[in-house]
N, CA, C and O atoms as a printed pandas DataFrame, in Angstrom:
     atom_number atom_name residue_name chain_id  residue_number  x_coord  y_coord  z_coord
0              1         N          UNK        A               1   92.682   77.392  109.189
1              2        CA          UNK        A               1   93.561   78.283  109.921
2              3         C          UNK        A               1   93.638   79.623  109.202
3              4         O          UNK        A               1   93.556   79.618  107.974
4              5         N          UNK        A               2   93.781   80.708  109.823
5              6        CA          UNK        A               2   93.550   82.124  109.565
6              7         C          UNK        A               2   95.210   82.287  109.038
7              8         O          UNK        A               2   96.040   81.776  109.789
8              9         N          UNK        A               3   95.778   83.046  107.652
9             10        CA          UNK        A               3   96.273   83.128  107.115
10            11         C          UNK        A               3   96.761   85.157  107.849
11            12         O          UNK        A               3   96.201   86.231  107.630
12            13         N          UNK        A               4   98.104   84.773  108.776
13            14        CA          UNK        A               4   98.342   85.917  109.003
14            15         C          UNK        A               4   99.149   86.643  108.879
15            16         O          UNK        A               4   99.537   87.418  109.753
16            17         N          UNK        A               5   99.731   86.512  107.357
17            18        CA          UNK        A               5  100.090   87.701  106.500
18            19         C          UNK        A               5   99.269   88.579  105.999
19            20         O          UNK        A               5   99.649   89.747  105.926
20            21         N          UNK        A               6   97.988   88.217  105.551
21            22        CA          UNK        A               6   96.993   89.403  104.956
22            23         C          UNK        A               6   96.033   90.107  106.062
23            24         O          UNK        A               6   95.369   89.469  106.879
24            25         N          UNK        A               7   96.056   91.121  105.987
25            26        CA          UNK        A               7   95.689   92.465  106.546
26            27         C          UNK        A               7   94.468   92.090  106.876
27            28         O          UNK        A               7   93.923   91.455  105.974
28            29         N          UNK        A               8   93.700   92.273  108.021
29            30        CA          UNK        A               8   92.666   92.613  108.152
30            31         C          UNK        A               8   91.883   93.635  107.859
31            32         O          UNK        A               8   92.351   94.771  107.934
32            33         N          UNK        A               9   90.292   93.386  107.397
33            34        CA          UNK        A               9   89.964   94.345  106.655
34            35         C          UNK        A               9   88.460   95.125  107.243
35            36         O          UNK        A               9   87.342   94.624  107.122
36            37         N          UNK        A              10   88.741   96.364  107.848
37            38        CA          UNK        A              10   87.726   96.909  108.796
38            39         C          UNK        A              10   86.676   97.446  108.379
39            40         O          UNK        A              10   86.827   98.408  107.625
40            41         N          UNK        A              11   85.465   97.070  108.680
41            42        CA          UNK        A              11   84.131   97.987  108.142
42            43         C          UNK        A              11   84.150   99.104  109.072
43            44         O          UNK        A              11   84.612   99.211  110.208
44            45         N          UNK        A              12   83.649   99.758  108.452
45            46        CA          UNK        A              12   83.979  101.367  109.052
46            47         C          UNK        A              12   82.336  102.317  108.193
47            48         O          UNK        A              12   82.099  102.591  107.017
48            49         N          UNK        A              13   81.363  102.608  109.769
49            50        CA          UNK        A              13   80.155  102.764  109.806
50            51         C          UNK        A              13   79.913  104.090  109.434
51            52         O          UNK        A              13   79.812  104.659  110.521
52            53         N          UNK        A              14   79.718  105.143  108.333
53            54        CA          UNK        A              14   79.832  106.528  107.953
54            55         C          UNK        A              14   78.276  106.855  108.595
55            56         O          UNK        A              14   77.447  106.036  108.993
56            57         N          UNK        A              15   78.200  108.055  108.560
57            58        CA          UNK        A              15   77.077  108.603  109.339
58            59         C          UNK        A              15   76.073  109.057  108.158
59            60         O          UNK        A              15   76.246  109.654  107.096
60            61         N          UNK        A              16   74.839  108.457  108.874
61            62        CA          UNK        A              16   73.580  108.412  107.654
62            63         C          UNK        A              16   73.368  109.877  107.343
63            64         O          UNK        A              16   73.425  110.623  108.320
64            65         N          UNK        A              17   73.148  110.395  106.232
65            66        CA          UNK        A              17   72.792  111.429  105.636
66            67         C          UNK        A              17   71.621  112.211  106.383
67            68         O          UNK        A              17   71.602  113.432  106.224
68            69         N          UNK        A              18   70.743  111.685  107.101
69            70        CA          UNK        A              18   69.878  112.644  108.298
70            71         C          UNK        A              18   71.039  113.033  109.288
71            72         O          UNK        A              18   71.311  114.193  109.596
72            73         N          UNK        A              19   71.549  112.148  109.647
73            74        CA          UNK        A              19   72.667  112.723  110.699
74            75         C          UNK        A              19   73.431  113.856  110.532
75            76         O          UNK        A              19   73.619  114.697  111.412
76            77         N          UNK        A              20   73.916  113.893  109.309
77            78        CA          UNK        A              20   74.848  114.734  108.880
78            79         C          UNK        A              20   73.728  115.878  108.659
79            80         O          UNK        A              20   74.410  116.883  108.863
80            81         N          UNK        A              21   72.443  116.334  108.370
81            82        CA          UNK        A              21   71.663  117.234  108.162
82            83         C          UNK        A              21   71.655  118.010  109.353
83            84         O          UNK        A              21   71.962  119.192  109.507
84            85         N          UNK        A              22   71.158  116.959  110.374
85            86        CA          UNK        A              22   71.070  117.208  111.580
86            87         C          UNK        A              22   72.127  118.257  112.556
87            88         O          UNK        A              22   71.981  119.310  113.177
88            89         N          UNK        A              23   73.061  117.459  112.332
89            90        CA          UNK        A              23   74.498  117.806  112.546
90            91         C          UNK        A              23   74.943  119.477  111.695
91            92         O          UNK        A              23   75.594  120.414  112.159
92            93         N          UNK        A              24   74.534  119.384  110.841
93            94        CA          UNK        A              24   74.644  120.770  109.813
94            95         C          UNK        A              24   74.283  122.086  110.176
95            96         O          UNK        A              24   74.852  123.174  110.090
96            97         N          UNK        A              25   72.279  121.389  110.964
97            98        CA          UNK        A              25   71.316  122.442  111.764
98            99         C          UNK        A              25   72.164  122.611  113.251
99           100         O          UNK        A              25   71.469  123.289  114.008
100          101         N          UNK        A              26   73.062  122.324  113.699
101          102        CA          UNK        A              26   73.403  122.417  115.054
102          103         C          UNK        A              26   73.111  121.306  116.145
103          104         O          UNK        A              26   73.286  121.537  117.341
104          105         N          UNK        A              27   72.625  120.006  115.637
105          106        CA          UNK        A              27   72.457  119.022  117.216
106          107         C          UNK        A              27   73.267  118.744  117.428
107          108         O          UNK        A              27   74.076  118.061  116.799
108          109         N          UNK        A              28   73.308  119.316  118.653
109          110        CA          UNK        A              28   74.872  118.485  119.151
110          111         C          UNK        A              28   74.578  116.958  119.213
111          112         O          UNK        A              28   75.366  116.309  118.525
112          113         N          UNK        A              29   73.525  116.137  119.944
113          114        CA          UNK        A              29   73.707  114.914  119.511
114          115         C          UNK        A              29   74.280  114.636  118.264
115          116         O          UNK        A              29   75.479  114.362  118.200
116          117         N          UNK        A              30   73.636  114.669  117.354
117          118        CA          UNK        A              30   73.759  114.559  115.917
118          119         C          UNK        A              30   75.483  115.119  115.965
119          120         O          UNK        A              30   76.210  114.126  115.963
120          121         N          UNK        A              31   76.061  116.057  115.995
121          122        CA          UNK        A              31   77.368  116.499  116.179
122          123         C          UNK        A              31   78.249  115.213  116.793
123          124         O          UNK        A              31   79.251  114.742  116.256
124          125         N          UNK        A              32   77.653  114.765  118.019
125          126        CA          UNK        A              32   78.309  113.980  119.096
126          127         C          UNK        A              32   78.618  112.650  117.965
127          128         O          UNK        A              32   79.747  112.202  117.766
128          129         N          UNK        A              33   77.178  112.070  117.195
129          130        CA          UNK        A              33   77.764  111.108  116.665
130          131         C          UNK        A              33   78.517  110.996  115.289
131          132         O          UNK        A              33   78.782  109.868  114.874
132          133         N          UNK        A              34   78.825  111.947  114.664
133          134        CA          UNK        A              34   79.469  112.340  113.704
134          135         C          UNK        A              34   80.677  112.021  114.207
135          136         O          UNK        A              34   81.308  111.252  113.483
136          137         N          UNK        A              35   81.340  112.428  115.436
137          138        CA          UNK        A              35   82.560  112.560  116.025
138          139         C          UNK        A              35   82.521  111.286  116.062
139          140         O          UNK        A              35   83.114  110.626  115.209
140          141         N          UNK        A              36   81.764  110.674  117.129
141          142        CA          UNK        A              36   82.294  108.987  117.474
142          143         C          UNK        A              36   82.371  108.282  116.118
143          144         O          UNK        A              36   82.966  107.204  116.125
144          145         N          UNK        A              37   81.771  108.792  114.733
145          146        CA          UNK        A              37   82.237  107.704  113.800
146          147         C          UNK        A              37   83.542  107.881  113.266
147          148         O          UNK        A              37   84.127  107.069  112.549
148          149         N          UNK        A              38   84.116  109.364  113.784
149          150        CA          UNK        A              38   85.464  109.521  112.903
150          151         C          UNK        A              38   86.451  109.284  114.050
151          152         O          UNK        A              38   87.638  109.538  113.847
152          153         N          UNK        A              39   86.023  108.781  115.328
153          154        CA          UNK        A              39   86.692  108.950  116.706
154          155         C          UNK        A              39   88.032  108.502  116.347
155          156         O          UNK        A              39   88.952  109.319  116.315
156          157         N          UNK        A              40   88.304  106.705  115.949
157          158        CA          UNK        A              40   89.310  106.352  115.359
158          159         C          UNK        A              40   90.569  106.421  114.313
159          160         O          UNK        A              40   91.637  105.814  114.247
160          161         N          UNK        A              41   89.937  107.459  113.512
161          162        CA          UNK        A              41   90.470  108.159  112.560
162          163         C          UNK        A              41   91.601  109.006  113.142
163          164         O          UNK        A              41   92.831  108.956  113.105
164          165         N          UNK        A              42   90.622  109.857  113.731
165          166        CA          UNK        A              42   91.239  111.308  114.889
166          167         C          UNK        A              42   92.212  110.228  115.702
167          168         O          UNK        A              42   93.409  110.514  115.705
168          169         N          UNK        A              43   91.834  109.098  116.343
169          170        CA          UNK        A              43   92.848  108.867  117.208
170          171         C          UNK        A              43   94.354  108.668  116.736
171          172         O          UNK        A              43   95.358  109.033  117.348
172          173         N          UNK        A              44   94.276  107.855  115.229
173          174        CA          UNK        A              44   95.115  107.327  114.912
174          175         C          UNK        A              44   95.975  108.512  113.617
175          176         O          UNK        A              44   96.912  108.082  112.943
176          177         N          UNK        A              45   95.506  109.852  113.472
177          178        CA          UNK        A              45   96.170  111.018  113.348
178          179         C          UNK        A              45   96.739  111.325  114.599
179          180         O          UNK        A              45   97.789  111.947  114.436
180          181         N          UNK        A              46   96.459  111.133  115.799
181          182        CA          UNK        A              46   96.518  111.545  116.485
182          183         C          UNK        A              46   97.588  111.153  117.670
183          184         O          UNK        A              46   97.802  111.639  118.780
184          185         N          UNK        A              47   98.175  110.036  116.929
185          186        CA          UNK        A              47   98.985  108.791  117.848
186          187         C          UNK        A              47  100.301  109.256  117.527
187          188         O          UNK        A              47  100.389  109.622  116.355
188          189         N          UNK        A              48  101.348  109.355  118.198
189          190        CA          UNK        A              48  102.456  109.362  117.835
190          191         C          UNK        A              48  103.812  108.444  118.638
191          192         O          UNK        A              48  103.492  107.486  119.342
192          193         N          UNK        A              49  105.099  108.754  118.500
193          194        CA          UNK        A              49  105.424  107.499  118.644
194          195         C          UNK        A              49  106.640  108.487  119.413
195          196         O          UNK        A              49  107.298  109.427  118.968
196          197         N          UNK        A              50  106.618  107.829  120.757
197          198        CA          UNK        A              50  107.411  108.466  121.772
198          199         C          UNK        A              50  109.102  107.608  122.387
199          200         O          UNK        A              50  108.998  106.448  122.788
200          201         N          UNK        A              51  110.071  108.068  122.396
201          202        CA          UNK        A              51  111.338  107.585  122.740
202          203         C          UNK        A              51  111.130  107.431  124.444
203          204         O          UNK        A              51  110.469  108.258  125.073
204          205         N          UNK        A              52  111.656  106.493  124.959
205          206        CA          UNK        A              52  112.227  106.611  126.243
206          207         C          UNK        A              52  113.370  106.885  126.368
207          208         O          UNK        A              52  113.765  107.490  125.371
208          209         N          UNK        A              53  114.473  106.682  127.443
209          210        CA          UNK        A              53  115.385  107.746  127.997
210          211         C          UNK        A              53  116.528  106.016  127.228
211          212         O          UNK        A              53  117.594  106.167  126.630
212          213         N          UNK        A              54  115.924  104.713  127.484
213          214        CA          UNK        A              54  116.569  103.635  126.312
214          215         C          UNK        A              54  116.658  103.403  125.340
215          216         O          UNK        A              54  117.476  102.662  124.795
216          217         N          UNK        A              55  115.533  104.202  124.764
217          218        CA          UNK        A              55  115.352  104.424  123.184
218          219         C          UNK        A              55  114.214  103.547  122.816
219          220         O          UNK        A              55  114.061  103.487  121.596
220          221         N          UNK        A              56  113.486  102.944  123.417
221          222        CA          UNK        A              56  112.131  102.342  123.468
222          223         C          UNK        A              56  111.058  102.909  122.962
223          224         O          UNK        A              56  110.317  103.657  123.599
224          225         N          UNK        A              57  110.901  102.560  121.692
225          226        CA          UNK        A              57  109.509  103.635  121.426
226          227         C          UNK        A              57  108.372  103.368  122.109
227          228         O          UNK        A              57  108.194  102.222  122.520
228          229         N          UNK        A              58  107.458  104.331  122.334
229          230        CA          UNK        A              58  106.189  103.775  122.937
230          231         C          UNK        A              58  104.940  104.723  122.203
231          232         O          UNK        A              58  105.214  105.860  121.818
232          233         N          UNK        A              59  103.728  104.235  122.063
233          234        CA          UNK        A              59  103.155  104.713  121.227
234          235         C          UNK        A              59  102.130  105.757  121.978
235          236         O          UNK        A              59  101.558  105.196  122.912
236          237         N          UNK        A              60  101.709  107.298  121.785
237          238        CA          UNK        A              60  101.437  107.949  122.732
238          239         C          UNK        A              60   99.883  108.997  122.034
239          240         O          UNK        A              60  100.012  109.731  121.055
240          241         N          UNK        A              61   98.928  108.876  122.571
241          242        CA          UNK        A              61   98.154  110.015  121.513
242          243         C          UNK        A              61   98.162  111.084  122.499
243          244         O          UNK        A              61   98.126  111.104  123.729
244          245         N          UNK        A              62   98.210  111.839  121.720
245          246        CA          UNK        A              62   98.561  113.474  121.569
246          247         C          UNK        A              62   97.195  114.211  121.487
247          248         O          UNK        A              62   96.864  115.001  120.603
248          249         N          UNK        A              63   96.319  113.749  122.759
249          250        CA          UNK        A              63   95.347  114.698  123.411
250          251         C          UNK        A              63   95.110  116.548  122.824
251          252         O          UNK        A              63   94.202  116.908  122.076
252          253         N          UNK        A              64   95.892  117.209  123.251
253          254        CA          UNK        A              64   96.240  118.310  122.013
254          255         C          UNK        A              64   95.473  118.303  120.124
255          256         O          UNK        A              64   94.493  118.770  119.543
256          257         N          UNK        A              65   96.624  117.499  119.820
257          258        CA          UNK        A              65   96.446  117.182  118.844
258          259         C          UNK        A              65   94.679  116.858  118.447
259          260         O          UNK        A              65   93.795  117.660  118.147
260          261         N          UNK        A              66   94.648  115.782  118.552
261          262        CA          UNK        A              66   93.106  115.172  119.132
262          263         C          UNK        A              66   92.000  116.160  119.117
263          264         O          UNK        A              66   91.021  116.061  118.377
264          265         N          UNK        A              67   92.250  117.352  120.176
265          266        CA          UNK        A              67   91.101  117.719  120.192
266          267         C          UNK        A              67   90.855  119.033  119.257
267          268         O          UNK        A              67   89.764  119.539  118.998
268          269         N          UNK        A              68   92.386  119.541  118.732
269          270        CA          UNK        A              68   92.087  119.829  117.577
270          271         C          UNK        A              68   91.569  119.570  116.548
271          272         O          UNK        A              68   90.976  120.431  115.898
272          273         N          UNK        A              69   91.708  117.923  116.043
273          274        CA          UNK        A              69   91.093  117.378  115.053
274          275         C          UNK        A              69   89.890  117.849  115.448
275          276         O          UNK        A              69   89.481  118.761  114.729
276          277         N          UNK        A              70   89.022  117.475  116.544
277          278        CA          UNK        A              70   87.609  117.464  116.826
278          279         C          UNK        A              70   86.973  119.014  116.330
279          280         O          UNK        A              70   86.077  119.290  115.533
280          281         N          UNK        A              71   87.697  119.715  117.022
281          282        CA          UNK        A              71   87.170  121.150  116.881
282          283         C          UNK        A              71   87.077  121.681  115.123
283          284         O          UNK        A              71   86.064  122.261  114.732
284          285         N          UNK        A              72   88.199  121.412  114.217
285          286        CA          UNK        A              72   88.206  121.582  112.730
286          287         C          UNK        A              72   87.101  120.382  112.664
287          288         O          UNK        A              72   86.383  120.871  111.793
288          289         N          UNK        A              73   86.537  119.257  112.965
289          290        CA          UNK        A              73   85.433  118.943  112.205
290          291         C          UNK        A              73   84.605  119.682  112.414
291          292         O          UNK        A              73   84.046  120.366  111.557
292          293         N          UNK        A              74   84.295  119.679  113.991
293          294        CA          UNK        A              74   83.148  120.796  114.273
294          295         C          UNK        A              74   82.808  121.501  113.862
295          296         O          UNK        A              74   81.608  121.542  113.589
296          297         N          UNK        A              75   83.875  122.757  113.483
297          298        CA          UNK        A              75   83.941  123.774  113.074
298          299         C          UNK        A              75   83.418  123.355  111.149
299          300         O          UNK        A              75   82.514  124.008  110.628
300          301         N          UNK        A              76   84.004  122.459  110.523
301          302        CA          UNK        A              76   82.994  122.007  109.351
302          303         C          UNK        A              76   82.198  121.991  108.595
303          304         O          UNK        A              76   81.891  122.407  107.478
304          305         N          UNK        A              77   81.553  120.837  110.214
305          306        CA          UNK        A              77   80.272  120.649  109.933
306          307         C          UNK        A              77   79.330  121.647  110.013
307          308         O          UNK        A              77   78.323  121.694  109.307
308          309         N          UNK        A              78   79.694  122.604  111.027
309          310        CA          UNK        A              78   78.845  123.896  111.156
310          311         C          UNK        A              78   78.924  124.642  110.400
311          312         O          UNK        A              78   78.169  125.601  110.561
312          313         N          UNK        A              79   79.621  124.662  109.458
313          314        CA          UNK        A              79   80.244  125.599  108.086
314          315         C          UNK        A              79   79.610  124.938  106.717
315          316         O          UNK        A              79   79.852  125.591  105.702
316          317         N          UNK        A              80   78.878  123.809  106.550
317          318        CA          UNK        A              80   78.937  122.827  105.472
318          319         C          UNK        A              80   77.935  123.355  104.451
319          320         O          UNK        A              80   77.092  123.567  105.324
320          321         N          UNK        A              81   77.476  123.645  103.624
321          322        CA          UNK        A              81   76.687  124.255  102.835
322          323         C          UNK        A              81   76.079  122.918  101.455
323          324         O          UNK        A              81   76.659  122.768  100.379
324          325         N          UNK        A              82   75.286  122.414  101.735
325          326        CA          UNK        A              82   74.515  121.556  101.358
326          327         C          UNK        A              82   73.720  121.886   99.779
327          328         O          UNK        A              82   72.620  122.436   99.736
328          329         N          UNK        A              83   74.581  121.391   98.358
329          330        CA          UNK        A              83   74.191  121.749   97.329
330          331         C          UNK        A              83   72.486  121.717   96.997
331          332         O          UNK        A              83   71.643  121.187   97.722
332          333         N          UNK        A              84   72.305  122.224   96.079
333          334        CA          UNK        A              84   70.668  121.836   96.008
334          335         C          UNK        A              84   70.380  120.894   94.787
335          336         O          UNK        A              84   71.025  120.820   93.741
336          337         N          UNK        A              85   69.458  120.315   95.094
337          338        CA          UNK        A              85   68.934  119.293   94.552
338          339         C          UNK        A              85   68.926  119.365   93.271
339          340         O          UNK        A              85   68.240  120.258   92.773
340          341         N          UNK        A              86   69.857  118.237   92.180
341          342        CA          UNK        A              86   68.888  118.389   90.721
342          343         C          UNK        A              86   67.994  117.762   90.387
343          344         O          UNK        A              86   67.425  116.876   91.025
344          345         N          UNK        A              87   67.839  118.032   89.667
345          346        CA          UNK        A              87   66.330  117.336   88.662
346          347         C          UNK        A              87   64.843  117.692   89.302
347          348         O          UNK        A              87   63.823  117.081   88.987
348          349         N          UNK        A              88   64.897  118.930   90.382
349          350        CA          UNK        A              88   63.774  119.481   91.137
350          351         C          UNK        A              88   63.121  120.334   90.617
351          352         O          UNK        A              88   62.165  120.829   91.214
């Protein structure tokens, strides 16, 4: 039986180092999947926690918010300046 006091523990897929190159030169693919790996991240900055008129919280993401996150990565990654190599 699954013991459910301890936390589950999420693998979380970072984007391969061509991607991020890629992403650096301008592909938007390459861009696109940069985003979907941090999608969850952004969402859950992005979540906030809303009252009803009973006092019911309900949990709400903040679209706004959201697509700000997206745009400061964007904006980033297109900014990112890639050290140079040692031992070359």
């Amino acid at each position: 039986m699954k013991n459910m006091n301890k936390r589950e523990t999420h693998s979380y897929v970072l984007p391969e180092y061509t991607t991020i190159e890629m992403a650096v030169s301008g592909d938007v693919d390459a861009i696109n999947a940069v985003l979907r790996c941090y999608g969850r991240y952004i969402a859950a900055l992005s979540t906030r926690t809303l009252y009803d008129e009973c006092g019911t919280p309900h949990l709400c993401l903040d679209e706004e918010k959201k697509h700000r996150l997206e745009t400061k990565l964007i904006t980033k990654i297109l900014s990112f300046k890639f050290l140079p190599e040692f031992g070359t």
